[in-house]
Short mmCIF file of N, CA and C in Angstrom, two decimals:
data_model
loop_
_atom_site.label_atom_id
_atom_site.label_comp_id
_atom_site.label_asym_id
_atom_site.label_seq_id
_atom_site.Cartn_x
_atom_site.Cartn_y
_atom_site.Cartn_z
N MET A 1 -20.61 -89.42 38.63
CA MET A 1 -21.89 -89.68 39.24
C MET A 1 -22.98 -89.51 38.18
N PRO A 2 -23.87 -90.50 38.02
CA PRO A 2 -24.91 -90.38 37.01
C PRO A 2 -25.89 -89.27 37.37
N ARG A 3 -26.39 -88.59 36.35
CA ARG A 3 -27.34 -87.52 36.61
C ARG A 3 -28.76 -88.07 36.60
N ALA A 4 -29.63 -87.41 37.33
CA ALA A 4 -31.02 -87.83 37.40
C ALA A 4 -31.68 -87.67 36.04
N ILE A 5 -32.60 -88.54 35.73
CA ILE A 5 -33.30 -88.50 34.46
C ILE A 5 -34.00 -87.16 34.26
N ASP A 6 -34.60 -86.62 35.32
CA ASP A 6 -35.36 -85.38 35.23
C ASP A 6 -34.49 -84.12 35.25
N ALA A 7 -33.22 -84.26 35.56
CA ALA A 7 -32.35 -83.09 35.67
C ALA A 7 -32.05 -82.52 34.29
N THR A 8 -32.10 -81.19 34.19
CA THR A 8 -31.75 -80.52 32.95
C THR A 8 -30.25 -80.34 32.92
N ASP A 9 -29.64 -80.75 31.84
CA ASP A 9 -28.20 -80.63 31.69
C ASP A 9 -27.82 -79.15 31.58
N PRO A 10 -26.77 -78.73 32.27
CA PRO A 10 -26.35 -77.32 32.18
C PRO A 10 -26.03 -76.87 30.76
N VAL A 11 -25.55 -77.77 29.93
CA VAL A 11 -25.26 -77.39 28.53
C VAL A 11 -26.57 -77.08 27.80
N ASP A 12 -27.62 -77.87 28.06
CA ASP A 12 -28.91 -77.59 27.43
C ASP A 12 -29.45 -76.24 27.87
N LEU A 13 -29.27 -75.91 29.13
CA LEU A 13 -29.68 -74.59 29.63
C LEU A 13 -28.89 -73.48 28.94
N PHE A 14 -27.58 -73.69 28.81
CA PHE A 14 -26.73 -72.68 28.18
C PHE A 14 -27.13 -72.48 26.72
N VAL A 15 -27.31 -73.58 25.98
CA VAL A 15 -27.70 -73.49 24.57
C VAL A 15 -29.04 -72.77 24.46
N GLY A 16 -29.97 -73.10 25.33
CA GLY A 16 -31.28 -72.44 25.30
C GLY A 16 -31.19 -70.95 25.56
N GLU A 17 -30.37 -70.56 26.51
CA GLU A 17 -30.22 -69.13 26.80
C GLU A 17 -29.52 -68.41 25.66
N ARG A 18 -28.56 -69.08 25.04
CA ARG A 18 -27.90 -68.47 23.86
C ARG A 18 -28.88 -68.33 22.70
N LEU A 19 -29.75 -69.34 22.54
CA LEU A 19 -30.77 -69.27 21.49
C LEU A 19 -31.70 -68.09 21.74
N ARG A 20 -32.15 -67.93 22.97
CA ARG A 20 -33.03 -66.81 23.32
C ARG A 20 -32.34 -65.48 23.06
N ALA A 21 -31.08 -65.37 23.48
CA ALA A 21 -30.35 -64.11 23.27
C ALA A 21 -30.20 -63.80 21.79
N ALA A 22 -29.89 -64.82 20.99
CA ALA A 22 -29.73 -64.61 19.54
C ALA A 22 -31.06 -64.23 18.90
N ARG A 23 -32.13 -64.87 19.36
CA ARG A 23 -33.46 -64.56 18.82
C ARG A 23 -33.84 -63.11 19.13
N LEU A 24 -33.63 -62.71 20.38
CA LEU A 24 -33.96 -61.34 20.77
C LEU A 24 -33.09 -60.33 20.02
N ALA A 25 -31.81 -60.65 19.87
CA ALA A 25 -30.91 -59.74 19.16
C ALA A 25 -31.30 -59.59 17.70
N SER A 26 -31.88 -60.63 17.13
CA SER A 26 -32.29 -60.56 15.72
C SER A 26 -33.69 -59.97 15.56
N GLY A 27 -34.36 -59.71 16.68
CA GLY A 27 -35.68 -59.08 16.64
C GLY A 27 -36.81 -60.03 16.30
N LEU A 28 -36.60 -61.32 16.45
CA LEU A 28 -37.64 -62.29 16.13
C LEU A 28 -38.44 -62.68 17.37
N SER A 29 -39.72 -62.93 17.18
CA SER A 29 -40.54 -63.48 18.26
C SER A 29 -40.34 -65.00 18.26
N GLN A 30 -40.81 -65.65 19.30
CA GLN A 30 -40.73 -67.12 19.33
C GLN A 30 -41.56 -67.71 18.19
N THR A 31 -42.67 -67.09 17.87
CA THR A 31 -43.51 -67.57 16.77
C THR A 31 -42.76 -67.47 15.44
N GLU A 32 -42.10 -66.33 15.21
CA GLU A 32 -41.37 -66.14 13.95
C GLU A 32 -40.21 -67.11 13.84
N LEU A 33 -39.47 -67.30 14.93
CA LEU A 33 -38.38 -68.26 14.90
C LEU A 33 -38.91 -69.67 14.68
N GLY A 34 -39.98 -70.01 15.37
CA GLY A 34 -40.58 -71.32 15.19
C GLY A 34 -40.99 -71.57 13.75
N LYS A 35 -41.59 -70.57 13.13
CA LYS A 35 -42.00 -70.70 11.73
C LYS A 35 -40.79 -70.92 10.83
N ALA A 36 -39.73 -70.19 11.08
CA ALA A 36 -38.51 -70.34 10.27
C ALA A 36 -37.88 -71.73 10.45
N MET A 37 -38.09 -72.31 11.63
CA MET A 37 -37.52 -73.63 11.93
C MET A 37 -38.49 -74.77 11.64
N GLY A 38 -39.75 -74.44 11.29
CA GLY A 38 -40.77 -75.45 11.07
C GLY A 38 -41.32 -76.02 12.36
N LEU A 39 -41.39 -75.18 13.40
CA LEU A 39 -41.84 -75.59 14.73
C LEU A 39 -42.91 -74.65 15.26
N SER A 40 -43.52 -75.03 16.36
CA SER A 40 -44.44 -74.15 17.06
C SER A 40 -43.65 -73.25 18.01
N PHE A 41 -44.27 -72.15 18.42
CA PHE A 41 -43.59 -71.28 19.38
C PHE A 41 -43.38 -72.00 20.70
N GLN A 42 -44.28 -72.95 21.03
CA GLN A 42 -44.13 -73.70 22.28
C GLN A 42 -42.85 -74.52 22.27
N GLN A 43 -42.52 -75.10 21.12
CA GLN A 43 -41.29 -75.88 21.03
C GLN A 43 -40.07 -74.98 21.17
N VAL A 44 -40.13 -73.78 20.59
CA VAL A 44 -39.03 -72.82 20.74
C VAL A 44 -38.88 -72.46 22.23
N GLN A 45 -40.00 -72.26 22.91
CA GLN A 45 -39.96 -71.99 24.36
C GLN A 45 -39.24 -73.11 25.10
N LYS A 46 -39.58 -74.34 24.78
CA LYS A 46 -38.96 -75.49 25.45
C LYS A 46 -37.47 -75.54 25.18
N TYR A 47 -37.06 -75.22 23.95
CA TYR A 47 -35.63 -75.18 23.64
C TYR A 47 -34.94 -74.08 24.44
N GLU A 48 -35.55 -72.90 24.48
CA GLU A 48 -34.95 -71.76 25.17
C GLU A 48 -34.83 -71.99 26.67
N ARG A 49 -35.75 -72.70 27.24
CA ARG A 49 -35.71 -73.00 28.67
C ARG A 49 -34.82 -74.19 29.01
N GLY A 50 -34.41 -74.93 27.98
CA GLY A 50 -33.60 -76.12 28.22
C GLY A 50 -34.44 -77.31 28.62
N THR A 51 -35.76 -77.17 28.54
CA THR A 51 -36.67 -78.27 28.89
C THR A 51 -36.50 -79.42 27.90
N ASN A 52 -36.42 -79.07 26.62
CA ASN A 52 -36.17 -80.06 25.56
C ASN A 52 -34.80 -79.80 24.96
N ARG A 53 -34.10 -80.87 24.68
CA ARG A 53 -32.81 -80.74 24.01
C ARG A 53 -33.04 -80.45 22.54
N ILE A 54 -32.17 -79.61 21.99
CA ILE A 54 -32.29 -79.24 20.59
C ILE A 54 -31.30 -80.09 19.78
N SER A 55 -31.80 -80.71 18.73
CA SER A 55 -30.95 -81.56 17.89
C SER A 55 -30.01 -80.70 17.05
N ALA A 56 -29.02 -81.34 16.50
CA ALA A 56 -28.04 -80.62 15.67
C ALA A 56 -28.72 -79.99 14.46
N SER A 57 -29.65 -80.69 13.83
CA SER A 57 -30.31 -80.14 12.64
C SER A 57 -31.18 -78.94 13.01
N MET A 58 -31.87 -79.00 14.15
CA MET A 58 -32.68 -77.87 14.59
C MET A 58 -31.81 -76.70 15.01
N LEU A 59 -30.66 -76.99 15.60
CA LEU A 59 -29.74 -75.92 15.99
C LEU A 59 -29.21 -75.22 14.74
N ALA A 60 -28.94 -75.99 13.70
CA ALA A 60 -28.49 -75.40 12.44
C ALA A 60 -29.58 -74.51 11.83
N ARG A 61 -30.83 -74.97 11.90
CA ARG A 61 -31.94 -74.15 11.40
C ARG A 61 -32.08 -72.86 12.21
N ALA A 62 -31.95 -72.99 13.53
CA ALA A 62 -32.05 -71.81 14.40
C ALA A 62 -30.94 -70.81 14.09
N ALA A 63 -29.73 -71.31 13.94
CA ALA A 63 -28.59 -70.45 13.65
C ALA A 63 -28.81 -69.70 12.34
N SER A 64 -29.31 -70.41 11.34
CA SER A 64 -29.59 -69.78 10.05
C SER A 64 -30.67 -68.71 10.19
N ALA A 65 -31.71 -69.00 10.97
CA ALA A 65 -32.83 -68.06 11.13
C ALA A 65 -32.42 -66.79 11.86
N VAL A 66 -31.51 -66.89 12.83
CA VAL A 66 -31.11 -65.71 13.59
C VAL A 66 -29.81 -65.10 13.07
N GLY A 67 -29.19 -65.76 12.10
CA GLY A 67 -28.01 -65.19 11.46
C GLY A 67 -26.73 -65.26 12.26
N VAL A 68 -26.54 -66.35 12.99
CA VAL A 68 -25.29 -66.53 13.74
C VAL A 68 -24.72 -67.91 13.43
N PRO A 69 -23.41 -68.09 13.63
CA PRO A 69 -22.84 -69.42 13.45
C PRO A 69 -23.32 -70.38 14.53
N VAL A 70 -23.44 -71.65 14.19
CA VAL A 70 -23.88 -72.67 15.16
C VAL A 70 -22.97 -72.66 16.39
N ALA A 71 -21.70 -72.41 16.20
CA ALA A 71 -20.74 -72.43 17.31
C ALA A 71 -21.08 -71.40 18.38
N ASP A 72 -21.83 -70.35 18.02
CA ASP A 72 -22.21 -69.33 19.01
C ASP A 72 -23.10 -69.88 20.11
N PHE A 73 -23.71 -71.02 19.88
CA PHE A 73 -24.62 -71.59 20.86
C PHE A 73 -23.92 -72.44 21.91
N PHE A 74 -22.65 -72.71 21.72
CA PHE A 74 -21.94 -73.60 22.64
C PHE A 74 -21.05 -72.84 23.59
N PRO A 75 -20.93 -73.34 24.82
CA PRO A 75 -20.11 -72.65 25.81
C PRO A 75 -18.63 -72.79 25.51
N PRO A 76 -17.84 -71.75 25.82
CA PRO A 76 -16.39 -71.90 25.69
C PRO A 76 -15.91 -72.94 26.70
N GLU A 77 -14.81 -73.58 26.41
CA GLU A 77 -14.28 -74.63 27.28
C GLU A 77 -13.97 -74.12 28.68
N THR A 78 -13.69 -72.84 28.80
CA THR A 78 -13.30 -72.27 30.09
C THR A 78 -14.49 -71.95 30.98
N LEU A 79 -15.72 -72.08 30.48
CA LEU A 79 -16.90 -71.70 31.23
C LEU A 79 -17.29 -72.80 32.21
N ASP A 80 -17.49 -72.44 33.46
CA ASP A 80 -17.91 -73.38 34.48
C ASP A 80 -19.43 -73.41 34.50
N LEU A 81 -20.02 -74.40 33.84
CA LEU A 81 -21.47 -74.49 33.74
C LEU A 81 -22.13 -74.86 35.05
N LYS A 82 -21.40 -75.43 35.97
CA LYS A 82 -21.98 -75.84 37.24
C LYS A 82 -22.25 -74.66 38.17
N SER A 83 -21.62 -73.53 37.91
CA SER A 83 -21.76 -72.38 38.81
C SER A 83 -23.08 -71.63 38.62
N ASN A 84 -23.74 -71.80 37.47
CA ASN A 84 -24.97 -71.07 37.14
C ASN A 84 -24.75 -69.56 37.08
N ASN A 85 -23.52 -69.12 36.95
CA ASN A 85 -23.21 -67.70 36.83
C ASN A 85 -22.97 -67.29 35.39
N TRP A 86 -23.57 -68.00 34.44
CA TRP A 86 -23.28 -67.77 33.04
C TRP A 86 -24.46 -67.22 32.27
N VAL A 87 -25.48 -66.75 32.93
CA VAL A 87 -26.64 -66.20 32.24
C VAL A 87 -26.22 -65.00 31.42
N GLU A 88 -26.62 -64.98 30.16
CA GLU A 88 -26.30 -63.87 29.27
C GLU A 88 -27.24 -62.71 29.54
N LEU A 89 -26.71 -61.53 29.62
CA LEU A 89 -27.53 -60.35 29.86
C LEU A 89 -28.58 -60.20 28.76
N GLY A 90 -28.21 -60.49 27.53
CA GLY A 90 -29.15 -60.37 26.42
C GLY A 90 -30.30 -61.35 26.48
N ALA A 91 -30.15 -62.42 27.25
CA ALA A 91 -31.20 -63.42 27.37
C ALA A 91 -32.24 -63.04 28.41
N ILE A 92 -31.98 -62.02 29.18
CA ILE A 92 -32.89 -61.59 30.22
C ILE A 92 -33.72 -60.42 29.69
N ARG A 93 -35.00 -60.45 29.96
CA ARG A 93 -35.88 -59.37 29.50
C ARG A 93 -35.34 -58.03 30.00
N GLY A 94 -35.09 -57.11 29.11
CA GLY A 94 -34.57 -55.79 29.45
C GLY A 94 -33.06 -55.74 29.51
N GLY A 95 -32.41 -56.89 29.44
CA GLY A 95 -30.96 -56.95 29.56
C GLY A 95 -30.22 -56.25 28.44
N ALA A 96 -30.70 -56.45 27.22
CA ALA A 96 -30.05 -55.81 26.07
C ALA A 96 -30.16 -54.29 26.16
N ALA A 97 -31.33 -53.81 26.56
CA ALA A 97 -31.52 -52.36 26.71
C ALA A 97 -30.63 -51.83 27.82
N LEU A 98 -30.54 -52.57 28.93
CA LEU A 98 -29.68 -52.15 30.03
C LEU A 98 -28.23 -52.04 29.57
N ALA A 99 -27.77 -53.01 28.81
CA ALA A 99 -26.40 -52.98 28.30
C ALA A 99 -26.18 -51.77 27.39
N GLU A 100 -27.15 -51.47 26.54
CA GLU A 100 -27.03 -50.30 25.66
C GLU A 100 -26.94 -49.01 26.46
N TYR A 101 -27.80 -48.88 27.47
CA TYR A 101 -27.78 -47.68 28.30
C TYR A 101 -26.45 -47.57 29.04
N PHE A 102 -25.98 -48.69 29.55
CA PHE A 102 -24.73 -48.72 30.30
C PHE A 102 -23.58 -48.21 29.44
N LEU A 103 -23.55 -48.62 28.18
CA LEU A 103 -22.47 -48.22 27.28
C LEU A 103 -22.50 -46.73 26.96
N THR A 104 -23.67 -46.09 27.07
CA THR A 104 -23.75 -44.66 26.77
C THR A 104 -23.39 -43.78 27.96
N MET A 105 -23.26 -44.38 29.14
CA MET A 105 -22.97 -43.62 30.35
C MET A 105 -21.49 -43.28 30.45
N ASP A 106 -21.21 -42.20 31.16
CA ASP A 106 -19.81 -41.90 31.44
C ASP A 106 -19.36 -42.77 32.62
N PRO A 107 -18.06 -42.93 32.83
CA PRO A 107 -17.55 -43.83 33.87
C PRO A 107 -18.10 -43.57 35.27
N ALA A 108 -18.30 -42.32 35.64
CA ALA A 108 -18.82 -42.01 36.97
C ALA A 108 -20.26 -42.52 37.12
N GLN A 109 -21.05 -42.37 36.07
CA GLN A 109 -22.43 -42.86 36.11
C GLN A 109 -22.45 -44.40 36.20
N ARG A 110 -21.54 -45.04 35.51
CA ARG A 110 -21.46 -46.51 35.56
C ARG A 110 -21.17 -46.99 36.98
N VAL A 111 -20.27 -46.29 37.66
CA VAL A 111 -19.93 -46.66 39.04
C VAL A 111 -21.17 -46.57 39.92
N VAL A 112 -21.92 -45.49 39.78
CA VAL A 112 -23.13 -45.31 40.59
C VAL A 112 -24.15 -46.41 40.28
N LEU A 113 -24.35 -46.70 39.01
CA LEU A 113 -25.31 -47.74 38.63
C LEU A 113 -24.88 -49.10 39.19
N LEU A 114 -23.60 -49.40 39.13
CA LEU A 114 -23.11 -50.67 39.68
C LEU A 114 -23.30 -50.74 41.19
N GLN A 115 -23.12 -49.60 41.87
CA GLN A 115 -23.35 -49.58 43.32
C GLN A 115 -24.82 -49.82 43.65
N VAL A 116 -25.71 -49.22 42.88
CA VAL A 116 -27.14 -49.43 43.08
C VAL A 116 -27.48 -50.90 42.82
N ALA A 117 -26.96 -51.46 41.75
CA ALA A 117 -27.21 -52.87 41.43
C ALA A 117 -26.71 -53.78 42.54
N GLN A 118 -25.57 -53.45 43.11
CA GLN A 118 -25.01 -54.26 44.19
C GLN A 118 -25.93 -54.23 45.42
N VAL A 119 -26.47 -53.07 45.74
CA VAL A 119 -27.40 -52.96 46.87
C VAL A 119 -28.66 -53.79 46.59
N PHE A 120 -29.21 -53.67 45.38
CA PHE A 120 -30.39 -54.47 45.04
C PHE A 120 -30.09 -55.96 45.10
N ALA A 121 -28.94 -56.36 44.62
CA ALA A 121 -28.58 -57.79 44.60
C ALA A 121 -28.45 -58.37 46.00
N ARG A 122 -28.07 -57.54 46.95
CA ARG A 122 -27.89 -58.00 48.32
C ARG A 122 -29.15 -57.88 49.17
N SER A 123 -30.24 -57.36 48.59
CA SER A 123 -31.47 -57.17 49.36
C SER A 123 -32.07 -58.53 49.73
N PRO A 124 -32.80 -58.58 50.84
CA PRO A 124 -33.38 -59.85 51.29
C PRO A 124 -34.34 -60.49 50.30
N GLN A 125 -34.93 -59.70 49.40
CA GLN A 125 -35.87 -60.25 48.42
C GLN A 125 -35.17 -61.15 47.40
N ASN A 126 -33.87 -60.99 47.24
CA ASN A 126 -33.13 -61.78 46.28
C ASN A 126 -32.69 -63.08 46.90
N SER A 127 -33.14 -64.17 46.34
CA SER A 127 -32.74 -65.49 46.85
C SER A 127 -31.50 -66.00 46.15
N ARG A 128 -31.18 -65.42 45.00
CA ARG A 128 -30.04 -65.86 44.22
C ARG A 128 -28.79 -65.12 44.66
N PRO A 129 -27.68 -65.81 44.87
CA PRO A 129 -26.45 -65.12 45.28
C PRO A 129 -25.93 -64.28 44.14
N PRO A 130 -25.26 -63.17 44.44
CA PRO A 130 -24.71 -62.31 43.39
C PRO A 130 -23.65 -63.03 42.59
N VAL A 131 -23.54 -62.68 41.32
CA VAL A 131 -22.55 -63.26 40.43
C VAL A 131 -21.18 -62.68 40.78
N ALA A 132 -20.19 -63.54 40.89
CA ALA A 132 -18.84 -63.08 41.25
C ALA A 132 -18.13 -62.45 40.10
#
């Protein structure tokens, strides 16, 4: 079935989220990454959101700027991009810190935190279904 012209391809969304995660992990702002790539921060924003597709040459520049292989930006073949359950924790504001804190906890504390997260995820304010 042909996709709508205005629809954002799930691969573009995935690449953008991976770019954001790599940028945050390397400690760069969108402005700094844009400068390294010869772009404006607005263009980096568009790439990260999947609004604009990133060309192979720009992806290579981004990979070089954040210090990761280009292959890190692509989904593994086993990933179901249609499910939208593939958001990287590092791509979410506060996600990297949450992961660091989680790793320092003992197993009992992790269980409690996961139970609290499950309650929050099921609250009526959340419109997004929990990730399986």
